[in-house]
């Protein structure tokens, strides 16, 4: 896989360099609430611009249905990128139409443009190879070189991620090189003990990675909504908590495999429960109560790990040499249910281990809860991509960058 360092040595001055970034940031109207992904790709864009390239940045945002939708415009992201670069960024109001062609044609050496949301064109996400290829051909006409740096999208077989690199000389950007290097530390020559913390809503989203990690990890800690399927598999009643009943047999098998392999599975011993889901808009007090996992009332649902579990999890992470964390421990967006996620984040900060926050809600939680990002070994920009890499899957966007 050619790196951006090699590409820059070859020279990019005067060339149109298409950077597939991940500017899929959360928006409140037109206000960016977390610019982490823009900050992550800025170094690659800056290096190319400083080397005299005419940089064309492209990304998706949200899930528009293959047509323009103002709610998913990349205009706010383009503005923020310009602020980070300290220079104006041109913005095209379409992807491959007259605006994109005109904006790219008008770029001077060392200048940057952002084209509109790639998913406004149905060819970007099409499952039809010919439709994707046709869109990739149109994108290729805008550039001389391709740089893949949208790690959060490399697990998608989309036109700008998978098909476009085959049409242009290509290289991996600085962010992707960093992300892959980190993930190799979690899969090759791992420093032990290796602890994994998995949370989030659905256990079905994590089955593949759990299956793979049973061969890799020394200790797996479970939290979030997915914990209740594990607790049910242990024979506990979980009230009205989130439960995937159909996954209980699979979870039981994983617990048995873990025991046979000597992999320690750590589950909550107490949880915070309430009769209903909290109001995340008003953040009105939820008044939860703490109960042992074998005493969850039938009309209550678990919404965070309890204080004893927080202490237990911190102790299980204290002696680790490598820690990977993906998924919050509870409904961290509400202050009454944020302490479990905060405790895990703090345990990673306090640990001397190489710590990786695996993107998605975990990365958002770290920022929302006010932690210093530099206190962690690495915060990934791609939760889904990280998990699929750890499952051992071939990621289309990485495969496309191989020489």
Short mmCIF file of C-alpha atoms in Angstrom, two decimals:
data_model
loop_
_atom_site.label_atom_id
_atom_site.label_comp_id
_atom_site.label_asym_id
_atom_site.label_seq_id
_atom_site.Cartn_x
_atom_site.Cartn_y
_atom_site.Cartn_z
CA UNK A 1 0.00 0.00 0.00
CA UNK A 2 1.57 3.27 -1.12
CA UNK A 3 1.63 5.92 1.58
CA UNK A 4 1.17 9.65 1.31
CA UNK A 5 4.86 10.04 2.15
CA UNK A 6 5.76 8.13 -1.01
CA UNK A 7 3.23 10.08 -3.03
CA UNK A 8 4.65 13.40 -1.87
CA UNK A 9 8.18 12.31 -2.76
CA UNK A 10 6.98 11.60 -6.29
CA UNK A 11 5.51 15.11 -6.43
CA UNK A 12 1.93 16.34 -6.55
CA UNK A 13 2.39 20.01 -7.48
CA UNK A 14 -0.21 21.04 -10.03
CA UNK A 15 -2.00 17.69 -9.84
CA UNK A 16 -5.66 17.30 -8.92
CA UNK A 17 -5.66 15.01 -5.89
CA UNK A 18 -9.00 13.47 -4.90
CA UNK A 19 -9.08 12.86 -1.14
CA UNK A 20 -11.83 10.50 -0.01
CA UNK A 21 -12.27 11.79 3.52
CA UNK A 22 -14.79 11.00 6.24
CA UNK A 23 -16.52 14.27 7.07
CA UNK A 24 -19.58 12.46 8.42
CA UNK A 25 -19.93 14.68 11.46
CA UNK A 26 -22.98 15.09 13.71
CA UNK A 27 -25.01 18.22 13.03
CA UNK A 28 -27.55 20.20 15.00
CA UNK A 29 -29.11 21.99 12.07
CA UNK A 30 -26.03 23.48 10.43
CA UNK A 31 -23.93 23.46 13.62
CA UNK A 32 -21.27 20.75 13.93
CA UNK A 33 -21.45 19.20 17.39
CA UNK A 34 -18.27 17.10 17.10
CA UNK A 35 -15.60 17.99 14.54
CA UNK A 36 -13.28 15.09 15.41
CA UNK A 37 -13.41 13.51 11.96
CA UNK A 38 -12.63 16.79 10.22
CA UNK A 39 -9.67 17.39 12.50
CA UNK A 40 -8.47 13.85 11.81
CA UNK A 41 -8.23 14.31 8.03
CA UNK A 42 -6.94 17.90 8.09
CA UNK A 43 -3.25 16.89 8.29
CA UNK A 44 -3.48 14.90 5.04
CA UNK A 45 -5.26 17.74 3.24
CA UNK A 46 -2.80 20.29 4.60
CA UNK A 47 0.25 18.29 3.51
CA UNK A 48 -1.09 17.89 -0.02
CA UNK A 49 -1.96 21.58 -0.30
CA UNK A 50 1.43 22.63 1.03
CA UNK A 51 3.02 20.43 -1.64
CA UNK A 52 1.14 22.33 -4.34
CA UNK A 53 -1.63 19.87 -5.09
CA UNK A 54 -5.08 20.99 -6.16
CA UNK A 55 -7.01 19.10 -3.49
CA UNK A 56 -10.55 17.84 -4.09
CA UNK A 57 -12.09 16.56 -0.85
CA UNK A 58 -15.11 14.28 -0.98
CA UNK A 59 -17.19 12.52 1.66
CA UNK A 60 -20.63 11.29 2.59
CA UNK A 61 -22.72 12.63 5.44
CA UNK A 62 -25.65 10.78 6.95
CA UNK A 63 -27.97 8.60 4.92
CA UNK A 64 -29.69 10.68 2.23
CA UNK A 65 -31.67 8.57 -0.20
CA UNK A 66 -29.58 9.07 -3.33
CA UNK A 67 -30.80 12.62 -3.95
CA UNK A 68 -29.88 16.10 -2.72
CA UNK A 69 -31.18 16.90 0.76
CA UNK A 70 -30.18 20.19 2.44
CA UNK A 71 -30.21 18.51 5.86
CA UNK A 72 -27.20 16.44 4.79
CA UNK A 73 -25.17 19.10 3.01
CA UNK A 74 -21.41 19.08 3.51
CA UNK A 75 -21.31 22.89 3.49
CA UNK A 76 -20.80 23.16 7.29
CA UNK A 77 -17.99 20.58 7.15
CA UNK A 78 -16.33 22.48 4.29
CA UNK A 79 -16.47 25.66 6.33
CA UNK A 80 -14.91 23.98 9.36
CA UNK A 81 -12.16 22.42 7.25
CA UNK A 82 -11.32 25.87 5.93
CA UNK A 83 -11.08 27.19 9.49
CA UNK A 84 -8.68 24.39 10.45
CA UNK A 85 -6.57 24.94 7.35
CA UNK A 86 -6.53 28.69 7.88
CA UNK A 87 -7.47 29.20 4.25
CA UNK A 88 -10.64 29.47 2.23
CA UNK A 89 -12.10 26.22 0.91
CA UNK A 90 -14.17 26.28 -2.27
CA UNK A 91 -17.45 24.36 -2.17
CA UNK A 92 -19.23 22.66 -5.05
CA UNK A 93 -22.98 22.33 -4.70
CA UNK A 94 -23.07 19.00 -6.53
CA UNK A 95 -20.87 15.91 -6.85
CA UNK A 96 -20.02 15.52 -10.55
CA UNK A 97 -22.18 18.20 -12.17
CA UNK A 98 -21.49 21.69 -13.47
CA UNK A 99 -20.65 23.11 -10.05
CA UNK A 100 -18.10 20.40 -9.24
CA UNK A 101 -16.48 20.67 -12.67
CA UNK A 102 -16.28 24.45 -12.45
CA UNK A 103 -14.95 24.54 -8.88
CA UNK A 104 -12.28 21.93 -9.59
CA UNK A 105 -11.27 23.59 -12.86
CA UNK A 106 -10.83 26.86 -10.96
CA UNK A 107 -8.50 25.47 -8.31
CA UNK A 108 -5.03 26.96 -8.17
CA UNK A 109 -2.02 25.01 -6.93
CA UNK A 110 -2.17 24.57 -3.16
CA UNK A 111 -5.89 25.26 -2.92
CA UNK A 112 -8.67 23.04 -1.59
CA UNK A 113 -12.24 22.35 -2.64
CA UNK A 114 -14.97 20.20 -1.10
CA UNK A 115 -17.64 18.68 -3.34
CA UNK A 116 -21.15 18.01 -2.10
CA UNK A 117 -22.28 14.85 -0.28
CA UNK A 118 -21.40 11.82 -2.41
CA UNK A 119 -24.55 10.02 -1.30
CA UNK A 120 -26.65 12.63 -3.11
CA UNK A 121 -25.82 10.46 -6.14
CA UNK A 122 -27.39 6.95 -6.10
CA UNK A 123 -24.31 5.52 -7.80
CA UNK A 124 -22.23 6.00 -4.65
CA UNK A 125 -23.95 3.32 -2.60
CA UNK A 126 -25.50 1.21 -5.37
CA UNK A 127 -25.23 -2.56 -5.10
CA UNK A 128 -25.20 -2.66 -8.92
CA UNK A 129 -21.58 -2.82 -10.04
CA UNK A 130 -22.28 -1.02 -13.32
CA UNK A 131 -24.07 1.89 -11.63
CA UNK A 132 -21.24 2.30 -9.12
CA UNK A 133 -18.65 2.09 -11.89
CA UNK A 134 -20.41 4.79 -13.91
CA UNK A 135 -20.33 7.15 -10.94
CA UNK A 136 -16.69 6.27 -10.26
CA UNK A 137 -15.86 7.16 -13.87
CA UNK A 138 -17.43 10.59 -13.38
CA UNK A 139 -15.50 11.15 -10.15
CA UNK A 140 -12.26 10.03 -11.79
CA UNK A 141 -12.65 12.77 -14.39
CA UNK A 142 -12.22 15.31 -11.59
CA UNK A 143 -8.76 14.10 -10.54
CA UNK A 144 -5.32 12.82 -11.47
CA UNK A 145 -4.52 10.99 -8.21
CA UNK A 146 -6.60 9.34 -5.47
CA UNK A 147 -5.82 9.43 -1.74
CA UNK A 148 -7.95 7.26 0.52
CA UNK A 149 -8.22 8.78 3.99
CA UNK A 150 -11.82 8.11 5.05
CA UNK A 151 -11.23 5.30 7.50
CA UNK A 152 -14.81 5.45 8.75
CA UNK A 153 -15.99 4.32 5.31
CA UNK A 154 -13.41 1.69 4.30
CA UNK A 155 -15.73 -1.17 5.26
CA UNK A 156 -18.22 0.01 2.61
CA UNK A 157 -18.10 -1.20 -1.00
CA UNK A 158 -19.03 2.22 -2.33
CA UNK A 159 -18.01 3.92 -5.56
CA UNK A 160 -15.68 6.51 -4.04
CA UNK A 161 -14.18 3.98 -1.62
CA UNK A 162 -13.82 0.83 -3.70
CA UNK A 163 -14.26 1.54 -7.42
CA UNK A 164 -12.55 4.91 -7.79
CA UNK A 165 -9.03 3.88 -6.62
CA UNK A 166 -8.86 1.35 -9.47
CA UNK A 167 -9.21 4.20 -11.95
CA UNK A 168 -6.43 6.45 -10.65
CA UNK A 169 -2.93 6.19 -9.18
CA UNK A 170 -3.66 5.83 -5.47
CA UNK A 171 -2.19 6.02 -2.00
CA UNK A 172 -3.29 5.80 1.62
CA UNK A 173 -3.61 9.07 3.52
CA UNK A 174 -2.01 9.81 6.86
CA UNK A 175 -5.15 8.94 8.86
CA UNK A 176 -5.67 5.53 7.27
CA UNK A 177 -2.00 4.67 7.74
CA UNK A 178 -2.31 5.57 11.43
CA UNK A 179 -5.54 3.64 11.91
CA UNK A 180 -4.19 0.49 10.27
CA UNK A 181 -1.00 0.70 12.30
CA UNK A 182 -3.03 0.88 15.51
CA UNK A 183 -5.25 -2.03 14.54
CA UNK A 184 -2.21 -4.15 13.80
CA UNK A 185 -1.18 -3.61 17.43
CA UNK A 186 -4.52 -5.18 18.40
CA UNK A 187 -4.14 -8.19 16.13
CA UNK A 188 -0.42 -8.90 15.65
CA UNK A 189 2.11 -9.30 18.48
CA UNK A 190 -0.34 -7.95 21.02
CA UNK A 191 1.05 -6.92 24.40
CA UNK A 192 -0.71 -8.86 27.15
CA UNK A 193 -2.86 -8.93 29.16
CA UNK A 194 -5.20 -7.84 26.36
CA UNK A 195 -8.55 -6.54 27.64
CA UNK A 196 -11.53 -5.67 25.46
CA UNK A 197 -14.52 -3.60 26.60
CA UNK A 198 -17.65 -3.91 24.48
CA UNK A 199 -20.87 -1.98 24.95
CA UNK A 200 -23.61 -0.47 22.89
CA UNK A 201 -27.20 -1.44 22.32
CA UNK A 202 -27.33 -4.70 20.40
CA UNK A 203 -25.30 -7.84 20.99
CA UNK A 204 -25.97 -8.87 17.38
CA UNK A 205 -23.80 -5.95 16.23
CA UNK A 206 -20.84 -7.38 18.15
CA UNK A 207 -21.18 -11.15 17.63
CA UNK A 208 -18.60 -11.31 14.87
CA UNK A 209 -15.98 -9.40 16.81
CA UNK A 210 -16.64 -11.39 20.00
CA UNK A 211 -16.24 -14.61 18.05
CA UNK A 212 -12.88 -13.44 16.69
CA UNK A 213 -11.67 -11.96 19.98
CA UNK A 214 -12.24 -15.25 21.79
CA UNK A 215 -9.08 -16.31 19.94
CA UNK A 216 -7.18 -13.10 20.75
CA UNK A 217 -8.22 -11.46 24.02
CA UNK A 218 -7.44 -12.43 27.60
CA UNK A 219 -10.41 -10.61 29.11
CA UNK A 220 -13.71 -9.31 27.69
CA UNK A 221 -15.86 -6.84 29.65
CA UNK A 222 -19.48 -6.37 28.57
CA UNK A 223 -21.73 -3.37 29.19
CA UNK A 224 -24.47 -1.32 27.56
CA UNK A 225 -27.76 -2.67 26.29
CA UNK A 226 -26.05 -5.80 24.97
CA UNK A 227 -25.18 -6.85 28.53
CA UNK A 228 -28.76 -7.89 29.24
CA UNK A 229 -28.67 -10.65 26.63
CA UNK A 230 -25.57 -12.00 28.39
CA UNK A 231 -27.26 -11.72 31.78
CA UNK A 232 -30.29 -13.56 30.41
CA UNK A 233 -27.96 -16.27 29.12
CA UNK A 234 -26.67 -16.62 32.68
CA UNK A 235 -30.21 -17.21 33.88
CA UNK A 236 -31.06 -13.74 35.20
CA UNK A 237 -34.36 -12.01 34.58
CA UNK A 238 -33.78 -8.62 33.01
CA UNK A 239 -37.18 -6.93 33.33
CA UNK A 240 -37.95 -4.62 30.41
CA UNK A 241 -34.26 -4.11 29.56
CA UNK A 242 -33.11 -4.30 25.97
CA UNK A 243 -32.96 -8.01 25.15
CA UNK A 244 -32.27 -9.97 21.98
CA UNK A 245 -33.90 -13.23 22.97
CA UNK A 246 -32.95 -14.95 19.71
CA UNK A 247 -29.25 -14.37 20.48
CA UNK A 248 -29.31 -16.01 23.93
CA UNK A 249 -28.24 -19.46 22.61
CA UNK A 250 -25.30 -17.91 20.73
CA UNK A 251 -24.25 -15.93 23.78
CA UNK A 252 -24.40 -19.05 25.93
CA UNK A 253 -22.10 -20.81 23.48
CA UNK A 254 -19.65 -17.88 23.60
CA UNK A 255 -19.60 -17.95 27.40
CA UNK A 256 -18.87 -21.69 27.31
CA UNK A 257 -16.13 -21.24 24.70
CA UNK A 258 -14.56 -18.47 26.73
CA UNK A 259 -14.45 -20.65 29.82
CA UNK A 260 -12.91 -23.51 27.86
CA UNK A 261 -10.25 -21.22 26.37
CA UNK A 262 -9.46 -19.45 29.63
CA UNK A 263 -10.77 -16.10 28.37
CA UNK A 264 -12.29 -14.17 31.27
CA UNK A 265 -15.78 -12.82 30.56
CA UNK A 266 -16.71 -10.02 32.95
CA UNK A 267 -20.38 -9.04 33.20
CA UNK A 268 -22.15 -6.40 35.32
CA UNK A 269 -22.90 -7.23 38.95
CA UNK A 270 -25.25 -4.27 39.44
CA UNK A 271 -27.12 -1.87 37.18
CA UNK A 272 -29.05 1.40 37.25
CA UNK A 273 -32.73 0.84 36.45
CA UNK A 274 -35.79 2.98 35.81
CA UNK A 275 -39.33 2.46 34.58
CA UNK A 276 -38.77 4.32 31.31
CA UNK A 277 -36.16 5.64 28.92
CA UNK A 278 -34.79 9.07 29.89
CA UNK A 279 -35.61 12.27 28.03
CA UNK A 280 -32.42 13.06 26.12
CA UNK A 281 -33.63 16.48 24.98
CA UNK A 282 -34.52 18.08 28.29
CA UNK A 283 -32.14 15.89 30.34
CA UNK A 284 -34.81 15.95 33.07
CA UNK A 285 -33.78 14.00 36.21
CA UNK A 286 -34.47 10.30 35.73
CA UNK A 287 -34.21 9.17 39.38
CA UNK A 288 -32.77 5.70 38.71
CA UNK A 289 -32.21 3.11 41.38
CA UNK A 290 -29.34 0.67 41.71
CA UNK A 291 -30.06 -3.05 41.91
CA UNK A 292 -28.06 -6.27 41.71
CA UNK A 293 -28.29 -8.03 38.35
CA UNK A 294 -30.30 -10.84 39.96
CA UNK A 295 -32.88 -8.37 41.28
CA UNK A 296 -34.01 -6.32 38.26
CA UNK A 297 -37.75 -5.60 38.71
CA UNK A 298 -40.06 -6.90 35.99
CA UNK A 299 -41.27 -3.37 35.12
CA UNK A 300 -37.81 -1.75 35.09
CA UNK A 301 -35.06 -1.52 32.48
CA UNK A 302 -31.32 -1.34 32.94
CA UNK A 303 -29.77 1.85 31.57
CA UNK A 304 -26.21 1.89 32.94
CA UNK A 305 -23.79 -0.25 34.90
CA UNK A 306 -23.86 0.28 38.67
CA UNK A 307 -21.17 1.54 41.08
CA UNK A 308 -19.92 -1.93 42.04
CA UNK A 309 -19.55 -2.82 38.36
CA UNK A 310 -17.65 0.39 37.71
CA UNK A 311 -15.14 -0.53 40.41
CA UNK A 312 -14.94 -4.11 39.12
CA UNK A 313 -14.29 -2.99 35.54
CA UNK A 314 -11.66 -0.48 36.62
CA UNK A 315 -9.85 -3.26 38.51
CA UNK A 316 -10.01 -5.55 35.47
CA UNK A 317 -8.41 -2.87 33.30
CA UNK A 318 -5.75 -1.73 35.76
CA UNK A 319 -3.22 -4.46 34.93
CA UNK A 320 -3.85 -4.65 31.18
CA UNK A 321 -1.09 -3.93 28.69
CA UNK A 322 -3.50 -3.43 25.76
CA UNK A 323 -7.11 -2.24 25.91
CA UNK A 324 -9.66 -1.87 23.12
CA UNK A 325 -12.98 -0.20 23.94
CA UNK A 326 -16.00 0.04 21.67
CA UNK A 327 -19.46 1.00 22.89
CA UNK A 328 -20.81 2.96 25.88
CA UNK A 329 -21.81 1.30 29.14
CA UNK A 330 -25.18 3.02 29.27
CA UNK A 331 -27.25 5.92 27.98
CA UNK A 332 -24.31 8.29 28.47
CA UNK A 333 -26.10 11.16 26.73
CA UNK A 334 -28.14 11.62 29.93
CA UNK A 335 -26.18 12.71 33.02
CA UNK A 336 -27.92 10.18 35.28
CA UNK A 337 -26.63 7.31 33.13
CA UNK A 338 -23.19 8.62 32.14
CA UNK A 339 -21.14 7.38 35.09
CA UNK A 340 -20.57 3.85 33.78
CA UNK A 341 -19.13 5.14 30.51
CA UNK A 342 -17.17 7.79 32.39
CA UNK A 343 -15.69 5.14 34.68
CA UNK A 344 -14.45 3.05 31.75
CA UNK A 345 -12.96 6.11 30.06
CA UNK A 346 -11.25 7.12 33.30
CA UNK A 347 -9.88 3.58 33.75
CA UNK A 348 -8.31 3.83 30.30
CA UNK A 349 -6.83 7.23 31.14
CA UNK A 350 -5.38 5.86 34.38
CA UNK A 351 -4.01 2.71 32.77
CA UNK A 352 -0.40 2.45 31.58
CA UNK A 353 -1.70 0.20 28.77
CA UNK A 354 -1.83 1.01 25.07
CA UNK A 355 -5.46 2.14 24.93
CA UNK A 356 -7.65 2.34 21.84
CA UNK A 357 -11.11 3.91 21.76
CA UNK A 358 -12.84 2.22 18.85
CA UNK A 359 -14.74 5.07 17.28
CA UNK A 360 -18.49 5.62 17.09
CA UNK A 361 -20.36 6.39 20.30
CA UNK A 362 -17.29 5.66 22.42
CA UNK A 363 -15.30 8.40 20.70
CA UNK A 364 -18.26 10.76 21.00
CA UNK A 365 -18.60 9.94 24.69
CA UNK A 366 -14.95 10.71 25.38
CA UNK A 367 -15.43 14.20 23.97
CA UNK A 368 -18.89 14.83 25.43
CA UNK A 369 -17.72 13.78 28.90
CA UNK A 370 -14.81 16.20 28.69
CA UNK A 371 -11.80 13.88 28.53
CA UNK A 372 -8.52 14.98 26.98
CA UNK A 373 -8.20 13.01 23.74
CA UNK A 374 -4.43 12.93 24.16
CA UNK A 375 -4.87 10.87 27.33
CA UNK A 376 -5.72 7.83 25.20
CA UNK A 377 -3.36 5.90 22.98
CA UNK A 378 -5.65 6.31 19.99
CA UNK A 379 -9.23 7.35 19.28
CA UNK A 380 -10.44 5.76 16.07
CA UNK A 381 -12.55 7.64 13.53
CA UNK A 382 -14.35 4.49 12.42
CA UNK A 383 -16.27 2.30 14.84
CA UNK A 384 -17.76 -0.04 12.24
CA UNK A 385 -14.52 -0.26 10.29
CA UNK A 386 -12.53 -1.00 13.45
CA UNK A 387 -14.88 -3.80 14.46
CA UNK A 388 -14.86 -5.41 11.02
CA UNK A 389 -11.05 -5.25 10.94
CA UNK A 390 -10.94 -6.98 14.33
CA UNK A 391 -13.36 -9.60 13.01
CA UNK A 392 -10.73 -10.46 10.41
CA UNK A 393 -12.83 -9.25 7.49
CA UNK A 394 -11.36 -7.82 4.30
CA UNK A 395 -12.29 -4.16 4.15
CA UNK A 396 -13.06 -3.06 0.57
CA UNK A 397 -11.57 0.41 0.97
CA UNK A 398 -8.27 -0.96 2.24
CA UNK A 399 -8.12 -3.73 -0.34
CA UNK A 400 -8.62 -1.10 -3.06
CA UNK A 401 -5.54 0.79 -1.88
CA UNK A 402 -3.25 -2.22 -2.13
CA UNK A 403 -0.84 -2.11 -5.05
#
